[in-house]
Short mmCIF file of C-alpha atoms and ligand atoms in Angstrom, two decimals:
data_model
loop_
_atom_site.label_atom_id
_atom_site.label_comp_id
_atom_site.label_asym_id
_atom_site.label_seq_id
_atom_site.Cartn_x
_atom_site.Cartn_y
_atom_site.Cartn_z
CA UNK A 1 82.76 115.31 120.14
CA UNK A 2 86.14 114.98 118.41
CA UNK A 3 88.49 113.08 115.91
CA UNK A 4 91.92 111.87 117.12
CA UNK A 5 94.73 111.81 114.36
CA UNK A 6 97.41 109.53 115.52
CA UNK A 7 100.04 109.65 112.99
CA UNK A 8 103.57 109.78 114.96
CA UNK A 9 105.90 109.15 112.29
CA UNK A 10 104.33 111.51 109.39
CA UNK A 11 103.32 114.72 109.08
CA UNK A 12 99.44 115.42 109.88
CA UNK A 13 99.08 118.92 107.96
CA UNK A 14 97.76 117.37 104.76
CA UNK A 15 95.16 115.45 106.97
CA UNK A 16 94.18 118.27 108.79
CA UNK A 17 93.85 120.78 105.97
CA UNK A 18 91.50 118.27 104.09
CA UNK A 19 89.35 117.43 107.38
CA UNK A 20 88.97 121.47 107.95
CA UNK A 21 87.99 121.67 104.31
CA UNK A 22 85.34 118.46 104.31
CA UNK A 23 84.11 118.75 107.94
CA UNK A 24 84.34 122.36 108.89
CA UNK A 25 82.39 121.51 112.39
CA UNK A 26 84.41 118.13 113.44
CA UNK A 27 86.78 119.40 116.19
CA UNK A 28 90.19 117.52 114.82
CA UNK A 29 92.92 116.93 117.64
CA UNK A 30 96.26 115.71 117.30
CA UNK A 31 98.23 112.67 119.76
CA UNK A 32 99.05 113.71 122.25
CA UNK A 33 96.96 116.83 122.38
CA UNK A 34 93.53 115.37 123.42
CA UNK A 35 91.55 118.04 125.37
CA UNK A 36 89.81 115.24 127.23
CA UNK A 37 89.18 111.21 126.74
CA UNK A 38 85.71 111.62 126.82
CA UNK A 39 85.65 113.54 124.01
CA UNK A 40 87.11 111.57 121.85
CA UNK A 41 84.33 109.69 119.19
CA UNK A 42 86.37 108.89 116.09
CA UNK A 43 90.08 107.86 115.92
CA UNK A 44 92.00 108.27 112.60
CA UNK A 45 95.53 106.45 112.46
CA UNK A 46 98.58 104.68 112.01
CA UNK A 47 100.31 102.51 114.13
CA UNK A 48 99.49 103.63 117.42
CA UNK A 49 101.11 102.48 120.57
CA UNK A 50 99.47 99.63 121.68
CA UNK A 51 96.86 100.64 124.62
CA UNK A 52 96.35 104.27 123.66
CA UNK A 53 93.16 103.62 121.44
CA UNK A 54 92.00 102.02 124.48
CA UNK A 55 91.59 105.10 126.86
CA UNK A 56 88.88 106.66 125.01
CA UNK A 57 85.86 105.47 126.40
CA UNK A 58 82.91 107.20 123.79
CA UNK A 59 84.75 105.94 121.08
CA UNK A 60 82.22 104.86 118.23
CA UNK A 61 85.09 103.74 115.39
CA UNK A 62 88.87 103.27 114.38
CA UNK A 63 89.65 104.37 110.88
CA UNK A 64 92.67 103.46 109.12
CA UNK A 65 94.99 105.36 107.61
CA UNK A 66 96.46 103.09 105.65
CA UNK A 67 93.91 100.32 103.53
CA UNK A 68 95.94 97.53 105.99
CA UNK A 69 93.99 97.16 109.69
CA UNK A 70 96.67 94.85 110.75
CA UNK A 71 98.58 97.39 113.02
CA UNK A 72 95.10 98.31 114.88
CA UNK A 73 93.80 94.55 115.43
CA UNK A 74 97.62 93.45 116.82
CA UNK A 75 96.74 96.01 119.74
CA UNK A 76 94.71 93.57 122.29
CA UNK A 77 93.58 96.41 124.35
CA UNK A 78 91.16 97.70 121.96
CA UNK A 79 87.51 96.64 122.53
CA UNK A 80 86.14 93.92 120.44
CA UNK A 81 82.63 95.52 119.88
CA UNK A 82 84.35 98.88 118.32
CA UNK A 83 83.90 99.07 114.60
CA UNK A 84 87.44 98.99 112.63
CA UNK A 85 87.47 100.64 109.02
CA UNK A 86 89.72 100.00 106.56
CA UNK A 87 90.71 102.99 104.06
CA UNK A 88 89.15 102.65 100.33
CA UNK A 89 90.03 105.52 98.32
CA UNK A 90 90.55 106.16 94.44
CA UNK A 91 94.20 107.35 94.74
CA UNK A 92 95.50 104.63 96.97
CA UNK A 93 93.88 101.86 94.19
CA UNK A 94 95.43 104.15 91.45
CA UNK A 95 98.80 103.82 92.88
CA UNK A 96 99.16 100.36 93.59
CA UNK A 97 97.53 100.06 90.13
CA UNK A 98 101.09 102.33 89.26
CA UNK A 99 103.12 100.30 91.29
CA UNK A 100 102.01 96.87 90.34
CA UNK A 101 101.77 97.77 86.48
CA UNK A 102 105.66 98.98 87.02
CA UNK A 103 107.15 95.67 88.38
CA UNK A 104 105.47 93.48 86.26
CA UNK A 105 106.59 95.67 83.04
CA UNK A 106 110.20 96.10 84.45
CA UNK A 107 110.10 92.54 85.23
CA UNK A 108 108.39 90.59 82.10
CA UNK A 109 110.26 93.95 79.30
CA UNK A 110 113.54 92.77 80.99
CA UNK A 111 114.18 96.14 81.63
CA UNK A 112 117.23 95.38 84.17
CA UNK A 113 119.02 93.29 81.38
CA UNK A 114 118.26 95.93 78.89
CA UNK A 115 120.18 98.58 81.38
CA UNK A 116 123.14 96.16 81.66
CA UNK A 117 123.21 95.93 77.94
CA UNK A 118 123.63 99.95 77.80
CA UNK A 119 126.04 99.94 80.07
CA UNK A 120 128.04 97.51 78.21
CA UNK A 121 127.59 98.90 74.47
CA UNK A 122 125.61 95.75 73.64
CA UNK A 123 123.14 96.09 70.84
CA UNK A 124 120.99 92.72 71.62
CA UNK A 125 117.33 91.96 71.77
CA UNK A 126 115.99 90.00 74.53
CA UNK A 127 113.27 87.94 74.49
CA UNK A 128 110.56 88.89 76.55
CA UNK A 129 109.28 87.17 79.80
CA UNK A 130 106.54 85.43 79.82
CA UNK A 131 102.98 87.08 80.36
CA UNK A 132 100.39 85.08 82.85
CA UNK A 133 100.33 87.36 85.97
CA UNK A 134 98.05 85.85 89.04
CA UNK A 135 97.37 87.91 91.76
CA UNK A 136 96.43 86.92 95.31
CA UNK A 137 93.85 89.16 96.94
CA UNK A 138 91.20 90.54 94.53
CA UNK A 139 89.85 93.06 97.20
CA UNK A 140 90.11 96.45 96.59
CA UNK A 141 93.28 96.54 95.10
CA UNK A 142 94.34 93.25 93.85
CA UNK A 143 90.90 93.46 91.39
CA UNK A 144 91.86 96.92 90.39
CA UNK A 145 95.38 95.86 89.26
CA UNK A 146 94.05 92.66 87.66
CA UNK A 147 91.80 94.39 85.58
CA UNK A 148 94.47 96.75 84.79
CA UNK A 149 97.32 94.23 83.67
CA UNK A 150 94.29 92.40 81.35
CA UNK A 151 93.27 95.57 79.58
CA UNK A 152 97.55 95.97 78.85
CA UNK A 153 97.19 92.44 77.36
CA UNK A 154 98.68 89.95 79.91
CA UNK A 155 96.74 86.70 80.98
CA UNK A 156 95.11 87.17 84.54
CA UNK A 157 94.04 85.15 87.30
CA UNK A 158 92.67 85.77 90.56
CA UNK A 159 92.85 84.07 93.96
CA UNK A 160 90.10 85.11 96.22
CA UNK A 161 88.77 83.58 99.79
CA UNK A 162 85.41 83.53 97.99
CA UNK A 163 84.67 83.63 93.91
CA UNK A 164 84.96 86.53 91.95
CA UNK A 165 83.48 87.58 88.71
CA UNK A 166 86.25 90.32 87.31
CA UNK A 167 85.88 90.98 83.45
CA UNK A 168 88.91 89.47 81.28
CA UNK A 169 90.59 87.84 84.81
CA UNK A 170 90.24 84.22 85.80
CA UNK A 171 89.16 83.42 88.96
CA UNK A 172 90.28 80.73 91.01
CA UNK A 173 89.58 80.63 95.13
CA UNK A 174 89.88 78.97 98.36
CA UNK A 175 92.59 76.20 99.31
CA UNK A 176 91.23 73.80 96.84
CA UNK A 177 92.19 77.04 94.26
CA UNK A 178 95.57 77.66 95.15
CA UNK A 179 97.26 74.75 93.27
CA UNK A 180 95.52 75.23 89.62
CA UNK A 181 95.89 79.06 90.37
CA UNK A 182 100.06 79.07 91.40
CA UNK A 183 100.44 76.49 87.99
CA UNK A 184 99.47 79.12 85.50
CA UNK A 185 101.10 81.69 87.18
CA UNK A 186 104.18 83.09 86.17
CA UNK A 187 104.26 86.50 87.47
CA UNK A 188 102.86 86.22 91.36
CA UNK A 189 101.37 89.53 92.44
CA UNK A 190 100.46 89.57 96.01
CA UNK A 191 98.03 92.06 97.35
CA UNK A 192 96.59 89.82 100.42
CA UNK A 193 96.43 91.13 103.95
CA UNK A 194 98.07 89.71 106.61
CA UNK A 195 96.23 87.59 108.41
CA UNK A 196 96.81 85.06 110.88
CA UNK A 197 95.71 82.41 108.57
CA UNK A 198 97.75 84.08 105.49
CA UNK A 199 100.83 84.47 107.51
CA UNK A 200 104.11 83.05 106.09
CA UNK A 201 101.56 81.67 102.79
CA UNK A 202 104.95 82.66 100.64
CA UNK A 203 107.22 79.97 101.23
CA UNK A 204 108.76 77.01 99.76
CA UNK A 205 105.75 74.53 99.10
CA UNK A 206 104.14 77.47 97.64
CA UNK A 207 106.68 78.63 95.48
CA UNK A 208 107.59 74.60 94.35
CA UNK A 209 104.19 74.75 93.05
CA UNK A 210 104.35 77.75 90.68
CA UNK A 211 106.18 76.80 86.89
CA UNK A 212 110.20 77.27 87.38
CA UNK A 213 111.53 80.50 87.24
CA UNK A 214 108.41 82.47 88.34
CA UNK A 215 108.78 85.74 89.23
CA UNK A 216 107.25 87.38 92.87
CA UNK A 217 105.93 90.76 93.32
CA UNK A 218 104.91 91.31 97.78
CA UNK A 219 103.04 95.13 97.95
CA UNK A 220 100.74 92.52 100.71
CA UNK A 221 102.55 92.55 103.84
CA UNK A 222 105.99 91.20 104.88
CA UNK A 223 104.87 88.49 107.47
CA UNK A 224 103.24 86.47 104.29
CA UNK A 225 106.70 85.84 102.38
CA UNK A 226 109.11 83.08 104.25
CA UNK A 227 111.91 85.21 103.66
CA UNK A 228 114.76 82.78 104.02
CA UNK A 229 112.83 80.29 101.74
CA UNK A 230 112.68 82.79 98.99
CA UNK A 231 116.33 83.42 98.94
CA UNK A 232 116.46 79.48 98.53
CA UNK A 233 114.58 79.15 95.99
CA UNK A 234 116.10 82.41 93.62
CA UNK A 235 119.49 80.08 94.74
CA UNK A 236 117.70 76.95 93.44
CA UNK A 237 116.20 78.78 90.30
CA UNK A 238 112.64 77.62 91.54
CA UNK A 239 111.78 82.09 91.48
CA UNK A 240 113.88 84.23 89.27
CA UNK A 241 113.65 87.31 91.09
CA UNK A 242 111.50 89.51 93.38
CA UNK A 243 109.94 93.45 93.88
CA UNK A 244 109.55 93.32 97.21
CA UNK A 245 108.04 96.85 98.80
CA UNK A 246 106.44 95.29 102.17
CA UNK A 247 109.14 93.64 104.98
CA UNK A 248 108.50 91.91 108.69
CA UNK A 249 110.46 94.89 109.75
CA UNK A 250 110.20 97.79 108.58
CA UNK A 251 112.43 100.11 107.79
CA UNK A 252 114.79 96.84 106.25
CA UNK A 253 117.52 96.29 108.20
CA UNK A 254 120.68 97.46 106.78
CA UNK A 255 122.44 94.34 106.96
CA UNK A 256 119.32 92.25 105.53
CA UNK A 257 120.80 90.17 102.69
CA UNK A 258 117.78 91.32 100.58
CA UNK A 259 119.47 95.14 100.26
CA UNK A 260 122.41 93.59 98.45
CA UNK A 261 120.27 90.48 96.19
CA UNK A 262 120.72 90.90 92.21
CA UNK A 263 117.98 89.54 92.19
CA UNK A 264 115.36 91.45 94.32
CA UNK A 265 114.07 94.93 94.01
CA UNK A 266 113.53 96.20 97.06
CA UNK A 267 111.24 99.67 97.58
CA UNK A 268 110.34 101.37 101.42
CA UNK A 269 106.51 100.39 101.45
CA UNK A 270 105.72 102.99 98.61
CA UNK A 271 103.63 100.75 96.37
CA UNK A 272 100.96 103.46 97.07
CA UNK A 273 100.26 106.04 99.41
CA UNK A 274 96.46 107.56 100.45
CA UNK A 275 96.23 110.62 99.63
CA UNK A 276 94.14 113.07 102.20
CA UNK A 277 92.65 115.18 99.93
CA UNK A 278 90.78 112.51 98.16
CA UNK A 279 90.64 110.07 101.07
CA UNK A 280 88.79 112.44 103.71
CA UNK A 281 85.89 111.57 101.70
CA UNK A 282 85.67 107.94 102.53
CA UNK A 283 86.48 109.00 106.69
CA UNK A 284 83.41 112.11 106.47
CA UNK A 285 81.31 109.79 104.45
CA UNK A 286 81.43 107.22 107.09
CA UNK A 287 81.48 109.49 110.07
CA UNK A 288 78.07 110.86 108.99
CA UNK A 289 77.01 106.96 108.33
CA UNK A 290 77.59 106.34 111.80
CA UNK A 291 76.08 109.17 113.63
CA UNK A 292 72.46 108.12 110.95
CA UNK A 293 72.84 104.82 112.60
CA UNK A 294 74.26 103.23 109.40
CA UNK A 295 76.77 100.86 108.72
CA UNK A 296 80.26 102.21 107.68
CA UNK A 297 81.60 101.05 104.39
CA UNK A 298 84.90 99.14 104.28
CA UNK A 299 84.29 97.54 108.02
CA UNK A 300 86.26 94.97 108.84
CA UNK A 301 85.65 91.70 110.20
CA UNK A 302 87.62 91.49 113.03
CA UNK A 303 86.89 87.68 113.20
CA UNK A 304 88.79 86.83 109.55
CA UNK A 305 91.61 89.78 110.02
CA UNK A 306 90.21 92.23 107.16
P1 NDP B 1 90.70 94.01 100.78
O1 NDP B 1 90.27 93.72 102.17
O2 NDP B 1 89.80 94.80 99.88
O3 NDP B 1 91.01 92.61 100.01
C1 NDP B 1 91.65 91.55 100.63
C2 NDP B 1 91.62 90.36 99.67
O4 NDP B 1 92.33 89.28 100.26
C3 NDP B 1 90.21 89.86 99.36
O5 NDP B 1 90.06 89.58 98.00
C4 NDP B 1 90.11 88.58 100.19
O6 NDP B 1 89.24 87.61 99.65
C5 NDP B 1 91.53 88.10 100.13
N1 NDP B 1 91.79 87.16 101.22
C6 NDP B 1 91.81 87.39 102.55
N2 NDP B 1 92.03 86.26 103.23
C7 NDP B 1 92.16 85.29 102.30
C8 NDP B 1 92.40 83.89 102.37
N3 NDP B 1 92.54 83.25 103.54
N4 NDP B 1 92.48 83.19 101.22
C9 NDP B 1 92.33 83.81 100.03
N5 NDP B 1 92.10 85.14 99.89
C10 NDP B 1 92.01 85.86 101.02
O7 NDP B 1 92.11 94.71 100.87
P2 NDP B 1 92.80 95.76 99.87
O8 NDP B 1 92.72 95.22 98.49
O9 NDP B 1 92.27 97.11 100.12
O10 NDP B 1 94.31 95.72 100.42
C11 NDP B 1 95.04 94.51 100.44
C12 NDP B 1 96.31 94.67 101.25
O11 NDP B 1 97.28 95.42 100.53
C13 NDP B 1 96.19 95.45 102.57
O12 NDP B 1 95.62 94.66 103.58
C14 NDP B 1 97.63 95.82 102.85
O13 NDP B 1 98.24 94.77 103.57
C15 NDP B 1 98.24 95.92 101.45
N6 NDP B 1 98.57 97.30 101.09
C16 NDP B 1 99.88 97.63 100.82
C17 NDP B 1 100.22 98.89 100.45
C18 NDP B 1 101.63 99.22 100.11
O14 NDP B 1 101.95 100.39 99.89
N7 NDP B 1 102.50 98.23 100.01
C19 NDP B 1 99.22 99.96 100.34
C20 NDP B 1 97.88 99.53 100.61
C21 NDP B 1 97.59 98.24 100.98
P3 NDP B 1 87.63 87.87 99.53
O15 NDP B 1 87.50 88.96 98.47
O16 NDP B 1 87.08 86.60 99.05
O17 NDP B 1 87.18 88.32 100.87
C1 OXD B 2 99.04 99.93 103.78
C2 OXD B 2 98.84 101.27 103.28
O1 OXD B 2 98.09 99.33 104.27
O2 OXD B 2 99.88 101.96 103.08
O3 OXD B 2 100.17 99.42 103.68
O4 OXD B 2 97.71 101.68 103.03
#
């Protein structure tokens, strides 16, 4: 019995070369090369074409690539029963740690003003932006980077589906959390997966209810953020500015009126990457959890989206 590696717009080497280093005895094939359907008991991938994961009949689970399961649970054709496992692994944490830690230093440092001030000879101090960051999602990665930006000395909050206890962050959850949580927040990280009930959460009732000139950081996913309504409100001065690294398409369209904004950041869906060599650990781990009749860690339930 085999793994399946669907990965069509990437390279696979990296994946491979770990997978032959970890599981020496797991046969590895690559889409399209499957010897034969039946074969076929793990899949490992991103973004397949909807229906393929569907044609392997002795499937036994469907790992992501990626720690978002969104682009395997939009596929309908894919059997309800067969576990889905999101990807948890130590370098994809430590670069959204990287990535978060960035925009909210560029962002609160005033780093773009201090550019423009080089540029124009100006000797000038500016006063710094202010320092509570909240961030939405405090799952894998949203409680890493909170506890990250409190040991650096900014004032965190949490929003969470369910209660969280996270040293030095303040946690705040469920509907009935969102409005004390967006008032203290002046820096809005979000890190939440996209969900149908979390889609298009980023819009203009939100925003209205964070303090004026708040400042949005999306490494979640693109459908949560009403894009048109953020534009509105950096036009209104309701948001000062965004880091935006997550889109509803992806790559951005090249005439998208965010590429040109002074006011938004944009990067391609780099706020971290997993990393093979250090993720094939969770994937082995798991595959030998399954075959001892175990449960998998970082399942997902397929009932709440994540
Ligand atoms: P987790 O599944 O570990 O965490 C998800 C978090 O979202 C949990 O804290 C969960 O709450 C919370 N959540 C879900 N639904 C709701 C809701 N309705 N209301 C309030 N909170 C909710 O995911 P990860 O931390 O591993 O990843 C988060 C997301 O980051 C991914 O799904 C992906 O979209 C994105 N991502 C982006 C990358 C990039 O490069 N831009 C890279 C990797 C991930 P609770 O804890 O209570 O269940
Ligand atoms: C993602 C990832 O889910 O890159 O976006 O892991």
């Amino acid at each position: 019995m085999s793994l399946l590696l669907i990965r069509k717009t990437a390279p696979t080497d990296a994946w491979l070369a770990a997978l032959r280093v970890r599981c020496p005895e797991l046969p590895v094939h690559v889409w399209p090369d499957v010897c034969s359907p039946d074969e076929v008991e793990f899949v490992l991938t991103w973004a397949a074409d909807p229906g393929v994961i569907a044609h392997f009949p002795n499937l036994r689970a469907i790992f992501s690539l990626g720690a978002g399961v969104d682009h395997i649970l939009n596929d309908p054709t894919i059997p309800t029963h067969l576990p889905v496992i999101r990807m948890i692994d130590p370098s994809l944490t430590q670069g959204m740690i990287q990535y978060v830690t960035l925009m909210v230093l560029q962002y609160q440092r005033k780093l773009s003003a201090m550019q423009a001030q080089q540029r124009a000879g100006r000797w000038e101090r500016p006063q710094l932006g202010p320092r509570r960051v909240g961030v939405m999602g405090m799952g894998a990665l949203g409680s890493a980077c909170a506890r990250s930006l409190a040991a650096l000395g900014y004032e965190v909050a949490g929003w969470s589906r369910s209660p969280k206890q996270c040293e030095g962050v303040a946690s705040f959850h469920g509907d009935e959390g969102l409005p004390p949580f967006l008032a203290r927040t002046d820096i809005l990280v979000s890190l939440l997966p996209c969900t149908p009930e979390l889609e298009n959460l980023l819009d203009r009732a939100l925003f209205s209810q964070l303090p004026r000139g708040a400042y949005l950081i999306n490494a979640g996913r693109g459908e949560l953020l009403v894009e048109e309504d953020l534009i509105a409100a950096i036009e209104t001065g309701q948001i000062s500015g965004a880091a935006l690294d997550v889109f509803r398409t992806e790559p951005l369209p090249s005439d998208h009126p965010f590429w040109s904004h002074p006011a938004v950041l944009i990067t391609p869906h780099i706020a971290s990457m997993t990393l093979p060599a250090t993720a094939v650990e969770h994937v082995a781990t798991n595959i030998e959890r399954i075959r001892a009749g175990l449960v998998p860690h970082g399942i997902v339930d397929r009932q709440l989206g994540y």
